[in-house]
PDB file of C-alpha atoms in Angstrom:
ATOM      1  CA  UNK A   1       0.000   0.000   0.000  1.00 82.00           C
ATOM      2  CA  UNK A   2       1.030   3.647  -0.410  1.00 85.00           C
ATOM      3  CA  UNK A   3      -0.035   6.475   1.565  1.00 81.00           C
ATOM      4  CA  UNK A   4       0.960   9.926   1.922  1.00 83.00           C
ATOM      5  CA  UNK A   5       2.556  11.526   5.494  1.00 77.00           C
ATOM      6  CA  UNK A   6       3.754  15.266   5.460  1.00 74.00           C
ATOM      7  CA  UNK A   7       4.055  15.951   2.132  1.00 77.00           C
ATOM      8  CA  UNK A   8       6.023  12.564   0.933  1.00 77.00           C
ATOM      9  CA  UNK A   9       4.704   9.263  -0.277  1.00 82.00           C
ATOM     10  CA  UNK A  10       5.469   6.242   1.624  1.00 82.00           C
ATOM     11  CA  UNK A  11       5.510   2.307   0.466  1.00 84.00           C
ATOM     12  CA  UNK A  12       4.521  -0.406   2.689  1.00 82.00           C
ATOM     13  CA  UNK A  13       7.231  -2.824   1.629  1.00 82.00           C
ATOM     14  CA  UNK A  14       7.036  -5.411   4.615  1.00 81.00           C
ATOM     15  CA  UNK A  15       5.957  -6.370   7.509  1.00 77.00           C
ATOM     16  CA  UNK A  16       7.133  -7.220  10.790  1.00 73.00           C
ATOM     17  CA  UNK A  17       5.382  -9.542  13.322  1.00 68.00           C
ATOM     18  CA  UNK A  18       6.331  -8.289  16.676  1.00 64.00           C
ATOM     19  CA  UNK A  19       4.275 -11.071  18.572  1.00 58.00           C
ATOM     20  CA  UNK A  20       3.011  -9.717  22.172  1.00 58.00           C
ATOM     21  CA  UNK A  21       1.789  -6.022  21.845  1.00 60.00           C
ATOM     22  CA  UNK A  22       1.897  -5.585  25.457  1.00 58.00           C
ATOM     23  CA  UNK A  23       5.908  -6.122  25.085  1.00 60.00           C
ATOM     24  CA  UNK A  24       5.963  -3.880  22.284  1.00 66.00           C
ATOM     25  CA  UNK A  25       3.856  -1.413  24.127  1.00 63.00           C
ATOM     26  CA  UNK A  26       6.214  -1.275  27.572  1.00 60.00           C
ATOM     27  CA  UNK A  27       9.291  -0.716  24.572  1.00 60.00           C
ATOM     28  CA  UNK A  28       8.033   2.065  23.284  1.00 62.00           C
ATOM     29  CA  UNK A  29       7.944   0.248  19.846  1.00 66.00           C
ATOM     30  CA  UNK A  30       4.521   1.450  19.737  1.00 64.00           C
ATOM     31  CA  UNK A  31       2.385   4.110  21.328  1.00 60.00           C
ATOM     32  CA  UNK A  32      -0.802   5.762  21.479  1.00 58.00           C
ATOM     33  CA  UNK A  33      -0.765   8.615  18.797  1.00 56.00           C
ATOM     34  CA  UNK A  34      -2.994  11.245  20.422  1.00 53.00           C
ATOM     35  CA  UNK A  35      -7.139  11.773  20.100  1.00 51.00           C
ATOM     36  CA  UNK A  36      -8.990  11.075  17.042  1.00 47.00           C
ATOM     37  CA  UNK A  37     -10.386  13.837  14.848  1.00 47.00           C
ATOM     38  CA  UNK A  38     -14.267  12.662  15.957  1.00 46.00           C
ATOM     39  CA  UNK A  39     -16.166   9.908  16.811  1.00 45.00           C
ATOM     40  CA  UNK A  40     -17.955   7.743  13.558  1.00 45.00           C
ATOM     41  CA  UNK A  41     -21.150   9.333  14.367  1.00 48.00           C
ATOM     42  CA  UNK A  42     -19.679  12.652  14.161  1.00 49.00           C
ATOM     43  CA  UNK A  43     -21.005  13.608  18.028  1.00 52.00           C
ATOM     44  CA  UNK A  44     -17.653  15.038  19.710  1.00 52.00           C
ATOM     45  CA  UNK A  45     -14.320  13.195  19.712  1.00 52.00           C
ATOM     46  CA  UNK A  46     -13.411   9.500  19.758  1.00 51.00           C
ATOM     47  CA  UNK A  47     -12.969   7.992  23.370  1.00 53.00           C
ATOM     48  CA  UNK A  48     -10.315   5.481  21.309  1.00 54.00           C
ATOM     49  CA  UNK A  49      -7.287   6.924  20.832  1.00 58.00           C
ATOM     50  CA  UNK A  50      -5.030   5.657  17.327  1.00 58.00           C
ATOM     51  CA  UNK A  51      -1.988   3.202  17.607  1.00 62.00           C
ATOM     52  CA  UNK A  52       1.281   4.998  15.751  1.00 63.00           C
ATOM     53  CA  UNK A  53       3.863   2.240  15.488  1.00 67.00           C
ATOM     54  CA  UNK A  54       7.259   2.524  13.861  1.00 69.00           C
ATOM     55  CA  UNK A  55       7.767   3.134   9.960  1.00 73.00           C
ATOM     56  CA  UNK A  56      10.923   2.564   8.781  1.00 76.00           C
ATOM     57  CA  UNK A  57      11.976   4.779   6.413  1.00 80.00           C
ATOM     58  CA  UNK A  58      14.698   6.226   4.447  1.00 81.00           C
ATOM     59  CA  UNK A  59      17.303   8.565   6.843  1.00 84.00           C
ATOM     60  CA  UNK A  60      16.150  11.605   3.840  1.00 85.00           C
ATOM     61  CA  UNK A  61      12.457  10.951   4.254  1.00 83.00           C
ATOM     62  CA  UNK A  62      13.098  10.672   8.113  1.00 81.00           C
ATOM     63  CA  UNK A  63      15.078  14.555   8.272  1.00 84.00           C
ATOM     64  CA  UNK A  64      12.298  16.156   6.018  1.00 83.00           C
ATOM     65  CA  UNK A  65       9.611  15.581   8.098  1.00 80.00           C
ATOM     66  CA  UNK A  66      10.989  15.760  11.958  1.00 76.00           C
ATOM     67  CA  UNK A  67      13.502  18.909  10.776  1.00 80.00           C
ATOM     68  CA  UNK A  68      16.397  16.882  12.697  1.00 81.00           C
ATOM     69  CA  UNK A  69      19.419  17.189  11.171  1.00 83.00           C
ATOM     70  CA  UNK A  70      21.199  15.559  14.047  1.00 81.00           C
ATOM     71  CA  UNK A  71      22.742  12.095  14.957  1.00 79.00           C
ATOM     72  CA  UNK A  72      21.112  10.121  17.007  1.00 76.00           C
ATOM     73  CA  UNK A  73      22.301   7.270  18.386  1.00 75.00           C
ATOM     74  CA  UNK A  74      21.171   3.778  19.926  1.00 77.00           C
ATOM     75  CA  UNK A  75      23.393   2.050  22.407  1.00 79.00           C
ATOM     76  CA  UNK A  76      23.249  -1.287  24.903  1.00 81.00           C
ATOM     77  CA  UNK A  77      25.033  -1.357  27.992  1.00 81.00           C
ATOM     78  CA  UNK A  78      26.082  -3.684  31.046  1.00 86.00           C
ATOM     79  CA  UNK A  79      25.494  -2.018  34.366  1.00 86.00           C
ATOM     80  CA  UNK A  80      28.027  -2.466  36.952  1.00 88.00           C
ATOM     81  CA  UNK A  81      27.592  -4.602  39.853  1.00 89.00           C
ATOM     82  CA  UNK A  82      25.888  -1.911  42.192  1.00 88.00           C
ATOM     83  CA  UNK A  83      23.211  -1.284  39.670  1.00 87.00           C
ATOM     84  CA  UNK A  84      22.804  -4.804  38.884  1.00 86.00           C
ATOM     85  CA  UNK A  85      21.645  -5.416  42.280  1.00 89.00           C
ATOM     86  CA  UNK A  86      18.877  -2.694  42.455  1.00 86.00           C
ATOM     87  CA  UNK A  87      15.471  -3.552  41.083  1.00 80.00           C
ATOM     88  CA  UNK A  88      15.440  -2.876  37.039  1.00 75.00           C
ATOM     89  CA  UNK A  89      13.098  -0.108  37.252  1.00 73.00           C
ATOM     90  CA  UNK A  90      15.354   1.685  40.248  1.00 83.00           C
ATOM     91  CA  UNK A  91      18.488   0.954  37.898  1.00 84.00           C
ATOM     92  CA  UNK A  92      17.090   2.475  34.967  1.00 81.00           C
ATOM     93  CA  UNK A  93      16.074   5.191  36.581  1.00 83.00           C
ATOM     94  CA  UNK A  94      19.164   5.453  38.812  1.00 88.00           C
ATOM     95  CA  UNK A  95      21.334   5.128  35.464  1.00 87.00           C
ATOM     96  CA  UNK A  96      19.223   7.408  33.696  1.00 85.00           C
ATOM     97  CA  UNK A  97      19.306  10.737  36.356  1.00 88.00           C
ATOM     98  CA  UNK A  98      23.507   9.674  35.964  1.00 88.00           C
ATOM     99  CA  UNK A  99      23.797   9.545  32.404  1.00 87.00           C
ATOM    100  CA  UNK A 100      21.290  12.855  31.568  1.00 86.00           C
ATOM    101  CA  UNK A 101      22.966  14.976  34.556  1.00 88.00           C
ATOM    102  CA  UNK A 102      26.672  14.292  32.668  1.00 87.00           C
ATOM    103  CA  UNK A 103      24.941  15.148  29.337  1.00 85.00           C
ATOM    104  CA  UNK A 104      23.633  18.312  30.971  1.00 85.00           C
ATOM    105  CA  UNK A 105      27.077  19.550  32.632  1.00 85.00           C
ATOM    106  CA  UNK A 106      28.723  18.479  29.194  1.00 84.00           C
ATOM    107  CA  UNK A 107      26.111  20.925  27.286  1.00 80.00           C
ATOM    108  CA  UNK A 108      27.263  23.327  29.796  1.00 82.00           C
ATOM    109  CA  UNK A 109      30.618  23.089  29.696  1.00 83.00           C
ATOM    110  CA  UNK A 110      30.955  23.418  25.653  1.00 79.00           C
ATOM    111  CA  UNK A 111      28.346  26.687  25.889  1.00 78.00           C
ATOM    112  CA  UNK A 112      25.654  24.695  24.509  1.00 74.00           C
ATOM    113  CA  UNK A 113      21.854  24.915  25.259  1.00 69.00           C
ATOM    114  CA  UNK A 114      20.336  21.830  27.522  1.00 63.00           C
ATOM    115  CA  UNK A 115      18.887  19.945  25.873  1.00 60.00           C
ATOM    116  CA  UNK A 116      20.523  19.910  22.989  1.00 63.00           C
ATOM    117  CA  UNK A 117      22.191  16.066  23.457  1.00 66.00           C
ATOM    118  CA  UNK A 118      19.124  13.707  25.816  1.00 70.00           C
ATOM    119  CA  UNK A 119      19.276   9.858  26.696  1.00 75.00           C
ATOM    120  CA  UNK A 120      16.667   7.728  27.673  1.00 76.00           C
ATOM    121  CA  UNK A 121      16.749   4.924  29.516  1.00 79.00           C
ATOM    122  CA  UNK A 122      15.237   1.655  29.388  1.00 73.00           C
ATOM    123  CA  UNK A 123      16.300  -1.528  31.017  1.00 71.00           C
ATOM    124  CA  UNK A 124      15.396  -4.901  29.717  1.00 68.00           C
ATOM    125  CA  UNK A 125      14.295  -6.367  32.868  1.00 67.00           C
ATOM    126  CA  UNK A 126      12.082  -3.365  33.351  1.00 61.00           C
ATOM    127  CA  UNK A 127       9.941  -3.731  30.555  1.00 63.00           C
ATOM    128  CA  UNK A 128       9.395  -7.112  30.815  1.00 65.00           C
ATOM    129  CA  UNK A 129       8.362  -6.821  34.552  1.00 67.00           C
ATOM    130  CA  UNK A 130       6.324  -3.564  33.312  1.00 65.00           C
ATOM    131  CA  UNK A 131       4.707  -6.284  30.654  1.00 67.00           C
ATOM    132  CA  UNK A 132       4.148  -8.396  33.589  1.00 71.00           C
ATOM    133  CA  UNK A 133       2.617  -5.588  36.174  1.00 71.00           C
ATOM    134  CA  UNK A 134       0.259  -4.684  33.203  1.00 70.00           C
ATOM    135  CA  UNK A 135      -1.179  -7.968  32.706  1.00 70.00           C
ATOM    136  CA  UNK A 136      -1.256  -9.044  36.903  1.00 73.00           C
ATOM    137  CA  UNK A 137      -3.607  -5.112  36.903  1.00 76.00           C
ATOM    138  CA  UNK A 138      -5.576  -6.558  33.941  1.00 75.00           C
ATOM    139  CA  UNK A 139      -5.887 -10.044  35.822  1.00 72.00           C
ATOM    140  CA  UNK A 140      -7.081  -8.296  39.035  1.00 72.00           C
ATOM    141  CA  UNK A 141      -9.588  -6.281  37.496  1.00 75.00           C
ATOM    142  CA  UNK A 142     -10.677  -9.125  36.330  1.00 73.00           C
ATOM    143  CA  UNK A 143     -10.713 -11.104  39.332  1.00 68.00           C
ATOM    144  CA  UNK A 144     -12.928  -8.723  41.360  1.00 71.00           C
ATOM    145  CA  UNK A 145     -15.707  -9.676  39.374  1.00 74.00           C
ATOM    146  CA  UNK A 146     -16.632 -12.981  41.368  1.00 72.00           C
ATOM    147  CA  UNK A 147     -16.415 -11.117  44.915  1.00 73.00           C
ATOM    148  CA  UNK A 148     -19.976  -9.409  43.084  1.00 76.00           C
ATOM    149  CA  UNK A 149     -21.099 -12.583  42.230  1.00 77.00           C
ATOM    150  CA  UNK A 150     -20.423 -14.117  45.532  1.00 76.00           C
ATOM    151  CA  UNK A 151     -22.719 -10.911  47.135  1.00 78.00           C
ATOM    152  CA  UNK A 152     -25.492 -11.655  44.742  1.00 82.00           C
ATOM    153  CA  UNK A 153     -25.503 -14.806  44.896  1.00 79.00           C
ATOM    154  CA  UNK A 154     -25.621 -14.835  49.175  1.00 80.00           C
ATOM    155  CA  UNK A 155     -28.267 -12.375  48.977  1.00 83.00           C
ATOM    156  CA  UNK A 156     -30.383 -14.992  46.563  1.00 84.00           C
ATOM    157  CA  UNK A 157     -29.671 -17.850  48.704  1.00 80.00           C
ATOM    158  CA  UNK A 158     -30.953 -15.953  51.577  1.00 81.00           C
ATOM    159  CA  UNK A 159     -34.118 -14.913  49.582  1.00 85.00           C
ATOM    160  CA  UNK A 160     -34.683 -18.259  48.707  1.00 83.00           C
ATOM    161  CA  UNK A 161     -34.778 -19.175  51.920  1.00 80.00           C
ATOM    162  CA  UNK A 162     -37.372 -16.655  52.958  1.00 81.00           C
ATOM    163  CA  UNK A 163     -39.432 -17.847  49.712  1.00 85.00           C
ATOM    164  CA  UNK A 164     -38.860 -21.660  50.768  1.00 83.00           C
ATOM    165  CA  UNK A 165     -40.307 -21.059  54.139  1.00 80.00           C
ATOM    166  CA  UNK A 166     -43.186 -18.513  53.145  1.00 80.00           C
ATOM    167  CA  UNK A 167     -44.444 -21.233  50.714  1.00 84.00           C
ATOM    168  CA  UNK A 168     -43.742 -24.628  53.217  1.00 80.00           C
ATOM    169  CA  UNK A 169     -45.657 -22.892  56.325  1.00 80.00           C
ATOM    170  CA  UNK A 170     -48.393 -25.392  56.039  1.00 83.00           C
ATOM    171  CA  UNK A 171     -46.219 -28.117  56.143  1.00 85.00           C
ATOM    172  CA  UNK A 172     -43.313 -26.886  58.401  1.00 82.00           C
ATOM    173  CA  UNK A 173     -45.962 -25.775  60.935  1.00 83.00           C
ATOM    174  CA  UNK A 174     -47.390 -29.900  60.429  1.00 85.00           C
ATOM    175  CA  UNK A 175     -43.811 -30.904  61.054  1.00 85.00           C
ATOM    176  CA  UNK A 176     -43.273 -28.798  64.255  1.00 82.00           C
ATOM    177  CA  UNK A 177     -46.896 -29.992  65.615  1.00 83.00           C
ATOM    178  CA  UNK A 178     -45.600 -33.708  65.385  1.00 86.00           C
ATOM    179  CA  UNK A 179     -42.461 -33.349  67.208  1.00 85.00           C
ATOM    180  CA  UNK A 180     -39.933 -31.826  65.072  1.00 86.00           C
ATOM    181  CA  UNK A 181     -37.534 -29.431  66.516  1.00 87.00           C
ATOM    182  CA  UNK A 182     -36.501 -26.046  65.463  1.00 84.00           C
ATOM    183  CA  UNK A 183     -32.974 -27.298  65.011  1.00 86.00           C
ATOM    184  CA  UNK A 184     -33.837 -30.340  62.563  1.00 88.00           C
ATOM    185  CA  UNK A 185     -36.287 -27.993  61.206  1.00 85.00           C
ATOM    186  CA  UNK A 186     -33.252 -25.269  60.042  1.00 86.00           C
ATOM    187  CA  UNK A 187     -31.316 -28.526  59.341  1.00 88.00           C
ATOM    188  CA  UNK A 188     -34.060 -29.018  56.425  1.00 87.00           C
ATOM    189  CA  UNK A 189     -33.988 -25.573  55.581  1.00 86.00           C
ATOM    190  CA  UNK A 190     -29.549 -25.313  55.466  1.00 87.00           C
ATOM    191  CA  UNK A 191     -29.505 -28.309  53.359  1.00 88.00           C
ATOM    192  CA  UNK A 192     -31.803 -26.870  51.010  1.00 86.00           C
ATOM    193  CA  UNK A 193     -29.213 -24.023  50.596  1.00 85.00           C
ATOM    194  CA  UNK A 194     -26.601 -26.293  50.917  1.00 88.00           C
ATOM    195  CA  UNK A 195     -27.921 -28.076  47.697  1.00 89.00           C
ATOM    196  CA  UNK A 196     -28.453 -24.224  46.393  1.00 86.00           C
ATOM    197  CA  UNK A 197     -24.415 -23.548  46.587  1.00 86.00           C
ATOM    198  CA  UNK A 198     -23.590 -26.400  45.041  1.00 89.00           C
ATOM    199  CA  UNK A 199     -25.685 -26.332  42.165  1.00 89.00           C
ATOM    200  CA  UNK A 200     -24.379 -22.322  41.779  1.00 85.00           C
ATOM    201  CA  UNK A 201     -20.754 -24.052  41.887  1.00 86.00           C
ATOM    202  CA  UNK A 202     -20.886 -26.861  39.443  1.00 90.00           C
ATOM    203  CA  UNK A 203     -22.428 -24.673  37.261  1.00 89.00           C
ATOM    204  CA  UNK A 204     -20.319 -21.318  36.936  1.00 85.00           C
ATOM    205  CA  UNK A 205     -17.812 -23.920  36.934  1.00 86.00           C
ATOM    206  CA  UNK A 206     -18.391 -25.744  33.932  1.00 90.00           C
ATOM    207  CA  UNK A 207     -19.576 -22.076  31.937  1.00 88.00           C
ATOM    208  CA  UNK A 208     -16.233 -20.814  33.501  1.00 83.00           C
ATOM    209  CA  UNK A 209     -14.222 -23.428  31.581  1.00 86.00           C
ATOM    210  CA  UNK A 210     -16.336 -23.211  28.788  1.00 88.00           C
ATOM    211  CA  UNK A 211     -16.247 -19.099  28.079  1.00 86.00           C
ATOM    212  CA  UNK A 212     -12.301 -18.592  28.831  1.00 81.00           C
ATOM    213  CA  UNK A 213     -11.681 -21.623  26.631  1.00 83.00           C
ATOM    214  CA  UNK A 214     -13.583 -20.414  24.242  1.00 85.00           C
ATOM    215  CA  UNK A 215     -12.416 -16.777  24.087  1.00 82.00           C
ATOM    216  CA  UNK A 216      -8.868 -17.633  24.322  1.00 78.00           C
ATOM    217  CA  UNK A 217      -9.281 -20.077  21.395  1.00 78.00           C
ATOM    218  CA  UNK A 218     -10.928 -16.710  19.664  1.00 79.00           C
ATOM    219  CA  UNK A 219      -8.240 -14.219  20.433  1.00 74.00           C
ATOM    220  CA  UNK A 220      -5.497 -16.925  19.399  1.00 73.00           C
ATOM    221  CA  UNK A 221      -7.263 -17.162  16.001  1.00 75.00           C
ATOM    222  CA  UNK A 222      -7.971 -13.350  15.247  1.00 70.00           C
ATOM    223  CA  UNK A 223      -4.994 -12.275  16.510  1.00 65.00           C
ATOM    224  CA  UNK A 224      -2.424 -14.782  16.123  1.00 57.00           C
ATOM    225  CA  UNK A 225      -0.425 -13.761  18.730  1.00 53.00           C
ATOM    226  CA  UNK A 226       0.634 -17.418  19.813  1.00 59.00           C
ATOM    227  CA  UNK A 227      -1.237 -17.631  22.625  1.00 62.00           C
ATOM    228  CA  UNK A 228      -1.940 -21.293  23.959  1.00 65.00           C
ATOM    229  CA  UNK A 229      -5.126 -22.377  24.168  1.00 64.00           C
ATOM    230  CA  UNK A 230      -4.911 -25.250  26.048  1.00 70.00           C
ATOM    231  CA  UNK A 231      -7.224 -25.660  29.192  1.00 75.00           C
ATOM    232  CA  UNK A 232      -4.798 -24.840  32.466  1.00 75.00           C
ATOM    233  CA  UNK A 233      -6.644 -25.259  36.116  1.00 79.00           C
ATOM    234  CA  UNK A 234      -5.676 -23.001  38.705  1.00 78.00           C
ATOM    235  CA  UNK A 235      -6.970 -25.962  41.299  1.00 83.00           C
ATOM    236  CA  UNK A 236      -5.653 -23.822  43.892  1.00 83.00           C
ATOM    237  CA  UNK A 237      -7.318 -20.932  43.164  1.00 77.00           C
ATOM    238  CA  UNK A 238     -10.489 -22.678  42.458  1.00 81.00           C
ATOM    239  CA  UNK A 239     -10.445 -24.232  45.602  1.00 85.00           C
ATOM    240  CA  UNK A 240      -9.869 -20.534  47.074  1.00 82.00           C
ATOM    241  CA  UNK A 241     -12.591 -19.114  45.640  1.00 80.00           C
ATOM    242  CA  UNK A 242     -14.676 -22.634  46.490  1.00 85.00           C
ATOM    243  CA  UNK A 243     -14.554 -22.108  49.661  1.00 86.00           C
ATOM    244  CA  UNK A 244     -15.319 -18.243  50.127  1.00 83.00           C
ATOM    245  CA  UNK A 245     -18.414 -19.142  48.197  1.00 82.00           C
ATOM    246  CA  UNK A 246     -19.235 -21.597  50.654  1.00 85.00           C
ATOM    247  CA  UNK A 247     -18.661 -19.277  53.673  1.00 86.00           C
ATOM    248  CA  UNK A 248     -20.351 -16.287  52.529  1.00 82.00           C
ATOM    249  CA  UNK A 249     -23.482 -17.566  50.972  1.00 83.00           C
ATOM    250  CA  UNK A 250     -23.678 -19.919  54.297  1.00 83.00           C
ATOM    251  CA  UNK A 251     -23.218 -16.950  56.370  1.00 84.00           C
ATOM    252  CA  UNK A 252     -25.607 -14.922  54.532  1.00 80.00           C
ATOM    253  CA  UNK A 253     -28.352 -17.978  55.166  1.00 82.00           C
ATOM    254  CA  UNK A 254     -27.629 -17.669  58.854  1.00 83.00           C
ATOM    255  CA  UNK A 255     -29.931 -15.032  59.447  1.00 81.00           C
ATOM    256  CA  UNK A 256     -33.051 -15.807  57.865  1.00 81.00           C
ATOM    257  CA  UNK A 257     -32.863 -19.588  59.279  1.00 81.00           C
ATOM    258  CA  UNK A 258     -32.518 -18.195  62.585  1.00 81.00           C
ATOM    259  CA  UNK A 259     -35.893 -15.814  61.933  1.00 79.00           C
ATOM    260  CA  UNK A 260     -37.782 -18.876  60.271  1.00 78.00           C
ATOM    261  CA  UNK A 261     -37.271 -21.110  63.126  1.00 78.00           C
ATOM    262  CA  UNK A 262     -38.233 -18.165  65.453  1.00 77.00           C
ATOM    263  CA  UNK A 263     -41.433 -17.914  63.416  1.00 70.00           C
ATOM    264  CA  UNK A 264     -42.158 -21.097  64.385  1.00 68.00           C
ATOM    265  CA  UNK A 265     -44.884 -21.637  66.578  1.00 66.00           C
ATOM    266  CA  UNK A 266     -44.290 -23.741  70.352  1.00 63.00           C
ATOM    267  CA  UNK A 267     -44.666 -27.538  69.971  1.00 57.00           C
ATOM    268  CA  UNK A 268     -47.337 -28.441  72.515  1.00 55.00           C
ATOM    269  CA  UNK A 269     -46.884 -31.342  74.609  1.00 53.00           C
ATOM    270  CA  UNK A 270     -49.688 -33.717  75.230  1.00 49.00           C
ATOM    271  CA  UNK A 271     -50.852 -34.257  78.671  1.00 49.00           C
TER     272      UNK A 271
END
């Protein structure tokens, strides 16, 4: 494809496949451009903002449309062994405040303006844990989801509970009259919910497995970024988030048994 940029007339002549854009997002081989002209239904400006990624070009083309006509250069370097042993982020910002604060004095000392010469710094290390702090922030958002789920679904097994009762009065009053206790009678009643919980865990269970399967297998295919789509359980986890289910939605049912079995009426004994 051509398209024109500033004047000049650019070729698409290949492409590269850069595999994870988060990684190419923390290396600044890509970045977000800046606000879109409007939105596509011409009301005010585009939430979305465009991705610019890197063109390469001819060094000519390049000068005529940033108006540098200076060198710039791109260099790798070893830190020494008291850097090495701070944190990559620390390091590169350690080694960074070092290397611009020499530039500056430099710029100083040959009557130059500062600014003139810059360096930034990026450590290796420090984008791929940046990479990795992204997608734990992603992950968490994510994972506060089911603590929502886990209220609504306590507050439904507590209103089933008040249903349950409401429509067995008949028959729980019967039960009471021929000698059953309150505490068998909220026995009844918990195992009812108990039954509930389970149901609600098999369930989001198997639809859990089934949608992040399935939309993995979907972003693997549209994207082809090489990720795997092979079903991983986090048994751990699972069995984390098992058991929180259990104690909240039991907790939540603790109330309205104890008010159902105080509704009860007195068992009479016969004389």
């Amino acid at each position: 494809d051509r398209f024109a940029i500033d004047g000049g007339e650019l070729e698409i002549c290949a492409v590269v496949d850069l595999n994870w854009h988060l990684v190419t997002s923390r290396a600044q081989v890509r970045t977000l451009a800046g606000k879109t002209g409007g939105s596509a239904a011409g009301r005010g400006p585009a939430p979305l903002k465009p991705t610019m990624g890197m063109a390469f070009t001819s060094e000519k083309f390049a000068r005529s449309i940033t108006g540098n006509p200076d060198k710039i250069n791109f260099a790798w370097v070893n830190l020494d062994s008291g850097l090495s042993a701070m944190h990559p982020l620390q390091a590169a910002i350690r080694l960074d405040a070092s290397l611009n604060k020499a530039i500056a004095e430099s710029n100083a000392a040959r009557g130059e303006e500062d600014g003139r010469n810059s360096l930034k710094v990026h450590h290796r290390d420090e984008i791929a844990d940046g990479t990795i702090a992204h997608g734990n922030s992603i992950l968490g958002t994510m994972a506060r989801i089911p603590f929502w789920s886990l209220v609504i679904t306590a507050s439904g097994i507590a209103a089933m509970l008040f249903a349950s009762a409401q429509a067995n009065k008949a028959e729980s009053n019967m039960m009471r009259a021929v000698g059953m206790t309150r505490g068998q009678l909220a026995a009844v009643f918990l195992g009812e919910a108990s039954f509930a919980i389970i149901c609600a865990i098999i369930t989001s269970l198997v639809l859990g497995v089934l949608v992040g399967w399935s939309f993995t297998a979907v972003t693997r295919t549209k994207l082809a970024a090489g990720i795997s789509n092979a079903i991983s359980m986090p048994w751990p986890a699972l069995f984390r988030g098992i058991a929180l289910m259990l104690a909240c939605s039991l907790t939540a049912a603790v109330l309205p048994l104890r008010i159902i079995t105080r509704n009860q009426p007195e068992r009479r004994r016969a004389k």
